[in-house]
Structure formats: C-alpha cells, structure tokens
Short mmCIF file of N, CA and C in Angstrom, two decimals:
data_model
loop_
_atom_site.label_atom_id
_atom_site.label_comp_id
_atom_site.label_asym_id
_atom_site.label_seq_id
_atom_site.Cartn_x
_atom_site.Cartn_y
_atom_site.Cartn_z
N MET A 1 0.93 -1.00 -0.63
CA MET A 1 -0.04 0.20 -0.20
C MET A 1 1.10 1.13 -0.51
N LYS A 2 2.26 0.97 0.55
CA LYS A 2 2.64 2.60 0.91
C LYS A 2 3.46 2.45 -0.55
N LYS A 3 4.58 1.45 -1.40
CA LYS A 3 4.73 1.97 -2.51
C LYS A 3 3.95 2.31 -3.75
N LEU A 4 2.41 2.02 -3.37
CA LEU A 4 1.16 2.74 -4.52
C LEU A 4 0.85 3.81 -3.86
N VAL A 5 1.68 4.37 -2.72
CA VAL A 5 1.61 5.95 -2.07
C VAL A 5 1.95 6.88 -2.36
N ILE A 6 3.42 6.43 -3.33
CA ILE A 6 4.74 7.20 -3.04
C ILE A 6 4.55 7.07 -4.53
N TYR A 7 3.92 5.59 -6.06
CA TYR A 7 3.74 5.56 -7.73
C TYR A 7 2.97 6.92 -7.52
N LEU A 8 1.90 6.96 -6.56
CA LEU A 8 1.14 8.02 -6.94
C LEU A 8 0.85 8.90 -7.17
N SER A 9 1.57 9.47 -6.15
CA SER A 9 2.37 11.05 -5.91
C SER A 9 3.78 11.06 -6.79
N LEU A 10 4.11 10.20 -7.71
CA LEU A 10 5.38 10.86 -8.12
C LEU A 10 4.14 10.98 -9.60
N PHE A 11 3.73 9.97 -9.64
CA PHE A 11 2.84 10.25 -10.86
C PHE A 11 1.83 11.72 -11.19
N CYS A 12 1.81 11.69 -10.46
CA CYS A 12 1.26 12.96 -9.66
C CYS A 12 0.83 14.33 -10.09
N ILE A 13 3.17 14.01 -9.64
CA ILE A 13 3.96 15.53 -9.50
C ILE A 13 4.10 15.09 -11.47
N GLY A 14 5.27 14.81 -11.32
CA GLY A 14 5.30 14.14 -13.09
C GLY A 14 4.07 15.04 -14.32
N PHE A 15 2.22 14.26 -14.38
CA PHE A 15 1.79 14.88 -14.96
C PHE A 15 1.65 16.13 -14.64
N SER A 16 1.49 17.06 -13.01
CA SER A 16 1.62 18.29 -13.21
C SER A 16 2.45 19.01 -14.02
N SER A 17 3.98 18.14 -13.93
CA SER A 17 4.73 19.74 -14.37
C SER A 17 4.53 19.67 -15.77
N LEU A 18 3.97 18.54 -16.28
CA LEU A 18 3.65 18.29 -18.04
C LEU A 18 2.53 20.30 -18.78
N ASN A 19 1.67 20.19 -17.76
CA ASN A 19 1.23 21.78 -17.97
C ASN A 19 1.59 22.96 -16.99
N ALA A 20 3.04 23.09 -16.05
CA ALA A 20 3.78 24.22 -15.81
C ALA A 20 4.85 24.40 -16.95
N GLN A 21 3.90 25.95 -16.60
CA GLN A 21 4.50 27.10 -17.85
C GLN A 21 6.07 27.09 -17.91
N LYS A 22 7.04 27.68 -18.75
CA LYS A 22 8.24 27.62 -18.87
C LYS A 22 8.49 29.19 -18.15
N ILE A 23 10.38 28.45 -17.41
CA ILE A 23 9.98 30.67 -17.29
C ILE A 23 11.32 31.34 -17.43
N ASP A 24 9.95 32.49 -18.41
CA ASP A 24 10.68 33.27 -18.91
C ASP A 24 11.23 34.54 -18.17
N ARG A 25 13.11 33.70 -18.64
CA ARG A 25 13.94 34.49 -17.57
C ARG A 25 14.56 35.02 -18.18
N LYS A 26 14.24 36.29 -19.80
CA LYS A 26 14.40 36.83 -19.63
C LYS A 26 13.69 38.37 -19.32
N LYS A 27 12.27 38.37 -18.89
CA LYS A 27 11.59 39.39 -18.02
C LYS A 27 11.64 38.46 -16.73
N VAL A 28 11.55 37.73 -15.91
CA VAL A 28 12.54 37.43 -14.44
C VAL A 28 13.16 38.44 -14.30
N VAL A 29 14.17 38.49 -15.37
CA VAL A 29 16.02 39.48 -15.51
C VAL A 29 14.97 40.44 -14.98
N GLN A 30 14.45 40.65 -16.47
CA GLN A 30 14.44 42.12 -17.14
C GLN A 30 14.08 43.23 -15.85
N ARG A 31 12.86 43.11 -14.54
CA ARG A 31 11.66 43.12 -14.42
C ARG A 31 12.85 44.02 -12.90
N HIS A 32 14.07 44.04 -12.47
CA HIS A 32 14.53 44.04 -11.83
C HIS A 32 15.84 44.73 -12.47
N ASN A 33 15.72 46.12 -13.87
CA ASN A 33 16.69 46.74 -14.61
C ASN A 33 16.66 47.72 -13.31
N ILE A 34 17.82 48.40 -13.80
CA ILE A 34 17.92 50.16 -12.87
C ILE A 34 17.37 51.54 -13.16
N VAL A 35 16.22 51.62 -13.14
CA VAL A 35 16.33 52.69 -13.56
C VAL A 35 16.76 54.59 -12.76
N ASN A 36 17.69 55.26 -13.32
CA ASN A 36 17.61 56.71 -12.48
C ASN A 36 17.72 58.07 -13.50
N ASN A 37 16.88 58.82 -12.23
CA ASN A 37 15.86 60.00 -12.78
C ASN A 37 16.65 60.69 -12.25
N LYS A 38 17.29 61.30 -10.94
CA LYS A 38 17.76 62.18 -10.43
C LYS A 38 19.90 61.72 -10.41
N ILE A 39 20.39 63.08 -10.59
CA ILE A 39 21.77 62.57 -10.10
C ILE A 39 21.92 62.24 -8.38
N ASP A 40 22.36 61.01 -8.28
CA ASP A 40 23.07 60.73 -7.04
C ASP A 40 23.79 59.68 -6.91
N THR A 41 25.19 60.43 -6.47
CA THR A 41 26.63 60.05 -6.36
C THR A 41 26.63 58.10 -5.58
N LEU A 42 25.64 57.97 -4.94
CA LEU A 42 25.80 56.61 -4.41
C LEU A 42 24.43 56.00 -5.83
N SER A 43 23.99 56.11 -6.82
CA SER A 43 23.61 55.19 -7.91
C SER A 43 24.58 55.38 -8.79
N SER A 44 25.23 54.97 -9.69
CA SER A 44 26.53 55.15 -10.57
C SER A 44 26.03 53.83 -10.82
N LEU A 45 26.64 53.47 -11.89
CA LEU A 45 26.03 52.30 -13.08
C LEU A 45 27.18 51.29 -13.33
N THR A 46 27.27 50.63 -13.33
CA THR A 46 28.09 49.36 -13.11
C THR A 46 28.39 48.28 -14.88
N VAL A 47 29.08 48.32 -15.50
CA VAL A 47 28.48 47.23 -16.73
C VAL A 47 30.48 46.38 -16.85
N GLY A 48 30.35 44.97 -16.84
CA GLY A 48 31.04 44.09 -16.70
C GLY A 48 30.64 42.77 -17.05
N ASN A 49 31.93 42.14 -17.04
CA ASN A 49 31.34 40.64 -17.17
C ASN A 49 32.94 39.53 -16.56
N GLY A 50 33.18 39.81 -15.42
CA GLY A 50 34.11 39.61 -14.64
C GLY A 50 35.56 40.00 -14.83
N LYS A 51 35.86 39.87 -16.01
CA LYS A 51 37.21 40.73 -16.54
C LYS A 51 37.61 42.13 -16.79
N PHE A 52 36.36 42.46 -16.65
CA PHE A 52 36.38 44.20 -17.64
C PHE A 52 35.05 44.95 -17.08
N ALA A 53 34.80 46.57 -16.18
CA ALA A 53 34.24 46.57 -15.56
C ALA A 53 34.36 48.22 -15.92
N TYR A 54 33.25 49.30 -16.09
CA TYR A 54 33.37 50.21 -16.45
C TYR A 54 32.20 50.90 -15.15
N THR A 55 32.52 51.78 -14.87
CA THR A 55 30.82 52.24 -14.05
C THR A 55 31.00 53.91 -14.30
N VAL A 56 29.85 54.18 -14.78
CA VAL A 56 29.35 55.59 -15.41
C VAL A 56 28.60 56.11 -14.47
N ASP A 57 28.99 58.20 -14.85
CA ASP A 57 27.87 58.70 -14.30
C ASP A 57 26.16 58.63 -14.79
N ILE A 58 25.53 60.59 -14.58
CA ILE A 58 24.46 59.94 -15.37
C ILE A 58 24.73 60.33 -16.96
N THR A 59 25.45 60.70 -17.46
CA THR A 59 25.42 60.95 -18.69
C THR A 59 25.81 59.59 -19.02
N GLY A 60 26.04 57.94 -19.00
CA GLY A 60 26.82 57.34 -19.30
C GLY A 60 28.05 56.81 -19.67
N MET A 61 28.55 57.83 -19.33
CA MET A 61 29.72 58.35 -19.56
C MET A 61 30.98 58.15 -18.04
N GLN A 62 32.25 58.72 -18.11
CA GLN A 62 32.63 58.89 -16.30
C GLN A 62 33.06 60.41 -17.06
N SER A 63 31.97 61.87 -17.22
CA SER A 63 31.46 63.03 -17.82
C SER A 63 32.10 63.75 -16.34
N PHE A 64 31.62 63.54 -15.14
CA PHE A 64 31.76 63.78 -13.71
C PHE A 64 32.51 62.99 -12.50
N PRO A 65 33.76 62.50 -12.71
CA PRO A 65 34.31 61.91 -12.16
C PRO A 65 34.39 62.96 -10.51
N GLU A 66 35.15 63.82 -10.28
CA GLU A 66 35.00 64.77 -8.72
C GLU A 66 33.72 64.90 -9.00
N TYR A 67 32.56 64.37 -9.30
CA TYR A 67 30.94 65.12 -8.54
C TYR A 67 31.25 63.64 -8.22
N TYR A 68 31.09 62.81 -8.19
CA TYR A 68 30.83 61.36 -7.51
C TYR A 68 32.71 60.72 -6.29
N LYS A 69 33.07 61.12 -6.37
CA LYS A 69 34.08 60.99 -5.52
C LYS A 69 33.75 60.09 -4.39
N ASN A 70 32.98 61.18 -3.86
CA ASN A 70 32.53 60.83 -2.20
C ASN A 70 32.07 59.64 -2.16
N GLY A 71 30.53 59.13 -3.26
CA GLY A 71 29.95 58.18 -3.85
C GLY A 71 30.81 57.24 -4.09
N VAL A 72 29.38 56.09 -5.08
CA VAL A 72 30.51 54.90 -6.22
C VAL A 72 30.83 55.46 -6.84
N SER A 73 32.38 55.71 -6.80
CA SER A 73 33.49 56.21 -7.64
C SER A 73 33.23 55.51 -8.86
N LEU A 74 33.65 57.00 -10.01
CA LEU A 74 33.96 55.99 -11.01
C LEU A 74 34.95 55.59 -12.03
N GLY A 75 35.67 54.46 -12.41
CA GLY A 75 36.28 53.63 -13.46
C GLY A 75 35.92 52.72 -13.70
N THR A 76 37.41 52.49 -14.55
CA THR A 76 37.35 51.64 -15.25
C THR A 76 38.07 50.44 -15.03
N GLN A 77 38.52 48.75 -14.75
CA GLN A 77 39.06 48.40 -14.43
C GLN A 77 39.33 47.13 -15.01
N SER A 78 39.76 46.30 -15.70
CA SER A 78 40.25 45.37 -16.12
C SER A 78 41.29 44.17 -15.51
N GLU A 79 40.74 43.51 -15.76
CA GLU A 79 42.07 42.18 -15.17
C GLU A 79 43.05 41.72 -15.78
N TRP A 80 43.80 42.03 -16.64
CA TRP A 80 45.12 42.52 -17.01
C TRP A 80 45.74 43.65 -16.42
N GLY A 81 44.62 44.52 -15.73
CA GLY A 81 45.17 45.81 -14.82
C GLY A 81 45.66 45.70 -13.41
N TRP A 82 46.49 44.42 -13.60
CA TRP A 82 46.41 44.58 -11.73
C TRP A 82 47.72 45.09 -11.70
N ASN A 83 48.49 44.89 -10.59
CA ASN A 83 49.39 45.50 -9.82
C ASN A 83 49.56 44.90 -8.54
N SER A 84 51.28 44.67 -8.42
CA SER A 84 51.51 44.35 -7.22
C SER A 84 52.52 44.94 -6.31
N PHE A 85 52.89 44.28 -5.28
CA PHE A 85 54.35 45.08 -4.57
C PHE A 85 55.11 43.68 -4.02
N PRO A 86 56.74 44.20 -4.65
CA PRO A 86 57.83 43.24 -4.67
C PRO A 86 57.32 42.72 -2.51
N ASN A 87 57.86 40.82 -2.04
CA ASN A 87 57.78 40.82 -1.27
C ASN A 87 58.56 40.38 -0.76
N THR A 88 59.77 41.40 -0.16
CA THR A 88 60.71 41.87 -0.25
C THR A 88 61.13 41.33 1.57
N GLU A 89 60.23 41.09 2.30
CA GLU A 89 60.15 39.77 3.32
C GLU A 89 59.85 39.05 3.84
N ASN A 90 59.54 38.01 2.45
CA ASN A 90 59.09 36.75 2.30
C ASN A 90 58.09 36.66 3.14
N PHE A 91 57.83 36.81 3.35
CA PHE A 91 55.85 37.01 4.26
C PHE A 91 55.63 36.06 3.45
N THR A 92 55.14 35.14 3.93
CA THR A 92 53.94 33.85 3.87
C THR A 92 52.82 34.05 4.15
N PHE A 93 51.94 33.88 4.02
CA PHE A 93 49.81 33.86 3.50
C PHE A 93 50.48 32.99 5.22
N ASP A 94 50.72 32.13 5.05
CA ASP A 94 50.64 31.62 7.27
C ASP A 94 50.41 32.25 7.62
N GLU A 95 51.47 33.54 7.59
CA GLU A 95 51.52 34.16 8.70
C GLU A 95 50.45 35.19 9.08
N THR A 96 49.22 35.17 8.21
CA THR A 96 47.78 35.93 8.18
C THR A 96 46.69 35.29 8.68
N LEU A 97 47.27 33.53 9.28
CA LEU A 97 46.06 33.22 9.66
C LEU A 97 45.94 32.77 11.00
N LYS A 98 44.75 33.06 12.00
CA LYS A 98 44.18 32.39 13.18
C LYS A 98 43.65 31.82 13.22
N ALA A 99 44.45 30.62 14.55
CA ALA A 99 42.99 30.04 14.60
C ALA A 99 41.46 29.70 15.62
N TYR A 100 40.67 29.37 15.25
CA TYR A 100 39.03 29.80 15.66
C TYR A 100 38.45 28.41 15.86
N ASP A 101 38.01 28.03 17.30
CA ASP A 101 37.21 26.53 17.84
C ASP A 101 35.68 27.88 17.20
N PHE A 102 34.88 27.33 15.91
CA PHE A 102 34.38 28.06 17.03
C PHE A 102 32.90 27.41 16.71
N ASN A 103 32.35 25.67 16.74
CA ASN A 103 32.03 24.73 17.69
C ASN A 103 32.65 24.68 18.63
N ASN A 104 32.73 24.31 19.33
CA ASN A 104 33.63 24.26 20.47
C ASN A 104 33.76 22.99 20.76
N ASP A 105 34.29 22.14 19.94
CA ASP A 105 34.72 20.49 19.27
C ASP A 105 36.02 20.80 19.83
N GLY A 106 36.64 20.99 20.21
CA GLY A 106 38.34 21.31 20.03
C GLY A 106 39.28 21.35 18.01
N ARG A 107 38.11 20.78 17.48
CA ARG A 107 38.98 20.98 15.89
C ARG A 107 38.60 23.42 15.80
N LYS A 108 40.08 23.48 15.53
CA LYS A 108 40.19 24.85 15.09
C LYS A 108 40.32 24.74 13.87
N ALA A 109 39.68 26.37 13.06
CA ALA A 109 39.88 26.22 11.96
C ALA A 109 40.38 27.48 11.19
N LEU A 110 41.39 27.15 10.78
CA LEU A 110 42.33 28.77 10.08
C LEU A 110 41.37 30.01 9.25
N TYR A 111 41.74 31.45 9.67
CA TYR A 111 40.89 32.29 8.66
C TYR A 111 41.76 32.78 9.08
N SER A 112 41.94 34.13 7.75
CA SER A 112 42.91 34.98 7.56
C SER A 112 42.74 36.13 8.96
N VAL A 113 43.27 36.87 9.29
CA VAL A 113 42.71 37.84 10.01
C VAL A 113 43.53 39.05 9.92
N GLN A 114 42.90 40.65 10.40
CA GLN A 114 43.83 42.01 10.43
C GLN A 114 44.42 41.99 12.19
N LEU A 115 46.00 40.51 12.11
CA LEU A 115 46.36 40.87 13.07
C LEU A 115 46.69 42.28 13.46
N LYS A 116 46.91 42.31 14.72
CA LYS A 116 47.30 43.25 15.26
C LYS A 116 49.02 43.22 15.52
N GLU A 117 49.54 42.38 15.94
CA GLU A 117 50.78 41.79 16.94
C GLU A 117 50.82 39.91 16.08
N PRO A 118 51.75 39.82 16.41
CA PRO A 118 53.00 40.44 16.18
C PRO A 118 53.02 40.92 15.13
N GLU A 119 54.06 42.70 15.45
CA GLU A 119 54.18 42.53 14.58
C GLU A 119 54.71 42.64 12.91
N ARG A 120 55.45 41.25 12.80
CA ARG A 120 56.01 40.80 11.52
C ARG A 120 54.81 39.87 10.71
N ASN A 121 53.70 39.51 12.06
CA ASN A 121 52.07 38.65 11.23
C ASN A 121 51.76 40.04 10.77
N LYS A 122 51.44 41.09 11.45
CA LYS A 122 50.62 42.65 11.22
C LYS A 122 51.05 42.70 10.01
N LYS A 123 52.20 42.93 9.49
CA LYS A 123 52.67 43.48 7.98
C LYS A 123 52.63 42.57 6.95
N ALA A 124 52.74 40.83 7.77
CA ALA A 124 52.12 39.97 6.09
C ALA A 124 50.76 40.95 6.23
N VAL A 125 49.91 40.71 7.18
CA VAL A 125 48.43 40.81 6.52
C VAL A 125 48.38 41.98 5.62
N GLU A 126 48.92 43.24 5.97
CA GLU A 126 49.03 43.91 5.05
C GLU A 126 49.88 43.92 4.02
N TYR A 127 50.95 43.48 3.54
CA TYR A 127 51.45 42.96 2.46
C TYR A 127 50.31 41.85 1.83
N PHE A 128 49.44 40.91 2.06
CA PHE A 128 48.80 40.17 1.79
C PHE A 128 47.43 40.87 0.94
N ARG A 129 46.70 41.96 1.94
CA ARG A 129 45.63 42.57 1.64
C ARG A 129 45.77 43.64 0.25
N VAL A 130 47.25 44.25 0.31
CA VAL A 130 47.37 45.63 -1.15
C VAL A 130 47.74 44.51 -2.93
N ASN A 131 48.51 43.18 -2.22
CA ASN A 131 48.82 42.44 -3.41
C ASN A 131 47.50 41.22 -3.73
N GLN A 132 47.59 40.91 -4.57
CA GLN A 132 47.08 41.63 -6.13
C GLN A 132 45.88 42.69 -5.52
N HIS A 133 46.15 43.87 -6.66
CA HIS A 133 44.99 44.60 -6.79
C HIS A 133 44.98 45.35 -8.26
N ARG A 134 43.31 45.12 -8.40
CA ARG A 134 43.38 46.49 -9.52
C ARG A 134 43.75 47.51 -9.67
N LEU A 135 43.85 47.95 -10.44
CA LEU A 135 44.13 49.27 -11.13
C LEU A 135 42.92 50.13 -11.44
N GLN A 136 42.89 51.65 -11.68
CA GLN A 136 42.21 52.39 -12.08
C GLN A 136 42.86 52.94 -13.34
N LEU A 137 42.26 52.44 -14.58
CA LEU A 137 42.15 52.90 -15.40
C LEU A 137 42.75 53.70 -16.48
N GLY A 138 41.72 54.45 -15.60
CA GLY A 138 41.47 55.43 -16.43
C GLY A 138 39.57 56.44 -16.65
N ASN A 139 39.50 57.09 -16.57
CA ASN A 139 38.04 57.25 -17.42
C ASN A 139 38.09 58.08 -18.77
N ILE A 140 36.53 57.90 -19.35
CA ILE A 140 36.40 58.10 -19.92
C ILE A 140 35.44 59.01 -20.05
N GLY A 141 34.95 60.35 -20.70
CA GLY A 141 33.72 61.34 -20.69
C GLY A 141 33.57 62.11 -21.80
N ILE A 142 32.28 63.00 -21.54
CA ILE A 142 32.20 63.32 -22.62
C ILE A 142 32.00 65.00 -21.84
N GLU A 143 32.78 65.84 -22.63
CA GLU A 143 33.48 68.00 -22.37
C GLU A 143 31.78 68.05 -22.91
N LEU A 144 30.44 68.50 -21.83
CA LEU A 144 29.58 68.90 -21.85
C LEU A 144 29.87 70.78 -22.20
N HIS A 145 29.60 70.73 -23.54
CA HIS A 145 29.27 72.80 -23.88
C HIS A 145 28.25 73.71 -23.39
N LYS A 146 27.81 74.57 -22.75
CA LYS A 146 26.73 74.84 -22.16
C LYS A 146 26.28 76.17 -24.27
N LYS A 147 25.50 76.75 -24.59
CA LYS A 147 24.97 77.39 -25.38
C LYS A 147 26.84 78.88 -25.56
N ASP A 148 26.73 79.37 -24.30
CA ASP A 148 28.15 80.46 -23.48
C ASP A 148 28.68 79.75 -23.56
N GLY A 149 29.49 78.34 -24.01
CA GLY A 149 30.60 78.43 -24.94
C GLY A 149 31.22 77.46 -23.08
N LEU A 150 30.76 77.79 -21.82
CA LEU A 150 30.90 77.11 -20.76
C LEU A 150 31.01 76.00 -20.69
N LYS A 151 31.88 75.72 -20.07
CA LYS A 151 31.77 73.78 -19.63
C LYS A 151 30.17 73.94 -19.13
N ALA A 152 29.61 72.62 -19.30
CA ALA A 152 28.74 72.15 -17.83
C ALA A 152 28.86 71.20 -17.18
N LYS A 153 28.24 71.76 -15.67
CA LYS A 153 28.09 71.30 -14.73
C LYS A 153 27.29 70.38 -14.46
N ILE A 154 27.46 69.29 -14.20
CA ILE A 154 26.40 68.27 -13.92
C ILE A 154 25.07 68.65 -14.06
N SER A 155 25.23 70.04 -12.09
CA SER A 155 23.52 70.33 -12.26
C SER A 155 23.05 70.95 -13.07
N ASP A 156 24.00 71.41 -14.75
CA ASP A 156 23.56 71.60 -15.75
C ASP A 156 22.08 71.07 -16.74
N LEU A 157 21.80 69.79 -16.12
CA LEU A 157 21.76 67.70 -17.00
C LEU A 157 20.14 68.70 -16.05
N GLN A 158 19.56 67.81 -17.29
CA GLN A 158 17.67 68.40 -16.82
C GLN A 158 17.41 66.78 -17.60
N ASN A 159 15.88 66.56 -16.80
CA ASN A 159 15.06 65.41 -17.43
C ASN A 159 15.57 63.92 -17.52
N ILE A 160 16.73 63.52 -16.36
CA ILE A 160 17.72 62.26 -16.29
C ILE A 160 16.40 61.35 -16.37
N ASN A 161 16.94 59.96 -17.77
CA ASN A 161 16.35 59.63 -17.54
C ASN A 161 17.68 58.53 -17.67
N GLN A 162 18.57 57.08 -17.05
CA GLN A 162 18.74 56.30 -17.18
C GLN A 162 18.80 54.87 -16.70
N LYS A 163 19.16 54.12 -16.88
CA LYS A 163 18.73 52.44 -17.31
C LYS A 163 19.67 51.56 -17.43
N ILE A 164 20.21 50.54 -16.75
CA ILE A 164 20.82 49.51 -17.19
C ILE A 164 19.19 47.86 -17.16
N ASP A 165 20.18 47.74 -19.13
CA ASP A 165 19.08 46.19 -19.45
C ASP A 165 19.84 45.68 -18.74
N LEU A 166 20.04 44.65 -17.72
CA LEU A 166 20.04 43.96 -17.04
C LEU A 166 20.35 42.55 -17.65
N TRP A 167 19.72 42.63 -18.44
CA TRP A 167 19.16 41.31 -19.00
C TRP A 167 20.91 41.63 -20.55
N THR A 168 20.57 42.85 -20.94
CA THR A 168 21.67 42.81 -22.20
C THR A 168 23.02 43.24 -21.25
N GLY A 169 23.75 44.18 -20.61
CA GLY A 169 24.46 44.65 -19.72
C GLY A 169 24.54 46.29 -20.27
N ILE A 170 23.56 46.47 -20.99
CA ILE A 170 23.66 47.78 -21.93
C ILE A 170 22.81 49.15 -20.90
N ILE A 171 24.09 50.02 -20.65
CA ILE A 171 23.51 51.43 -19.66
C ILE A 171 22.81 52.72 -20.88
N THR A 172 21.64 53.04 -20.52
CA THR A 172 20.96 54.30 -21.93
C THR A 172 20.71 54.98 -21.09
N SER A 173 21.96 55.81 -21.81
CA SER A 173 21.64 57.70 -20.63
C SER A 173 20.87 58.63 -21.58
N GLU A 174 19.85 58.93 -20.76
CA GLU A 174 19.27 60.21 -21.98
C GLU A 174 18.85 61.55 -20.59
N PHE A 175 19.25 62.70 -21.47
CA PHE A 175 19.09 63.50 -20.78
C PHE A 175 18.61 64.52 -21.13
N THR A 176 18.30 66.09 -20.84
CA THR A 176 19.17 67.09 -22.12
C THR A 176 19.82 68.44 -21.24
N LEU A 177 20.52 69.04 -22.11
CA LEU A 177 21.66 70.28 -21.94
C LEU A 177 20.88 71.92 -22.79
N GLU A 178 20.81 72.64 -21.66
CA GLU A 178 19.87 73.72 -22.17
C GLU A 178 18.70 73.16 -23.00
N GLY A 179 17.79 72.15 -23.07
CA GLY A 179 16.98 71.93 -23.81
C GLY A 179 17.18 71.15 -24.59
N THR A 180 18.30 70.66 -25.28
CA THR A 180 19.06 70.12 -26.63
C THR A 180 19.15 68.43 -25.49
N PRO A 181 18.41 67.20 -26.03
CA PRO A 181 18.40 66.34 -25.88
C PRO A 181 19.78 65.49 -26.48
N VAL A 182 19.84 64.64 -25.19
CA VAL A 182 21.75 63.82 -26.11
C VAL A 182 20.82 62.01 -25.04
N LYS A 183 21.78 60.70 -26.24
CA LYS A 183 21.85 59.94 -25.89
C LYS A 183 22.96 59.23 -25.83
N VAL A 184 22.76 58.50 -24.59
CA VAL A 184 23.78 57.65 -25.00
C VAL A 184 23.65 56.27 -24.45
#
C-alpha cells in the first residue's frame, strides 16, 4: 500500500509538471532593471563581465568623476590591469592566519584576519591585503558645453532618464542640456 501511494504521488507530480509554464528568464531578469531619474552619487551604474568593469555617471560615461568621488566612484578596471608590490620580507600567507574553534569541539579552523601583533604578522597581513590589486585604468567621459561656450556642470543636466538592461548589460542615458536632448 505504501509503495502504491509513493507511485501515485510521483505520477501526479510528473503529470502536473507537463502543464507547467516555462519560465521567461529574460522577463524575470529585466523586471529588476535599474532606472535613475536624478543625479545621485550613490547610484552610479557598472557594467562588466568579471574581467572588465566600467562604472558610469548619469551621462552614461565618466564625465563628472569629481562629483562622484564621495559616492560610488567612477572607474574602468580590467583583469590585466593588476599591480603588486615585491615581497621583500618573504611573508607567507600562513602568517596572516589565526585559529578559531567555532563549534567548541576542539577542532580549529584557520582564517586570515587583520592581526595587530606580533609586528611581523601585522606586516604580513598588510602585504597580502594590498597585493595583488586592480588599478584604475582611467576615465572616459564627454565634455559638455553650454550655448555660451562655458563647460556644463552636472547640475545643468535636466530630464534625466538612465537605465541598465540587466539582460543585455547595456546602459542607456538620456538627458537634456539647455533643452538639447542627449542620448548615450
């Protein structure tokens, strides 16, 4: 009897899955697209693929990096843009580890932590914290000028509509400068 119940349950599950709707993955992803309608230093957008990343301001470029410096900074980084410092004191990663017994069962697990002492371990932690690291490769922006020839400020941009399509990874920025529409 027990086997019959199990078989009937499996049959019902299998039969009901025949009528299940396919998930529209694109629609699910795109419902989370981000839209910016105002200038906000904490709302810069980034596109990338794990090997390259490009963070933009409201213009869709990196036109106002000084404005964003206290928020989410604008930048361009790539996997090949790494830098490191020489290990002149022959630090080993083991010097950054500390043992913890989280389960109170006598088994200790090693974790890399910000050690303050002894001095050599503190220096080892600092060495591995800063090596290797990505470099800011540069900013690519547009220089906008007003009709009077003066360089535009970020506050001169109006009618802002910026969005990132999470399915395609495309950022589209639209705004007006003195009534002239701009689309990047």
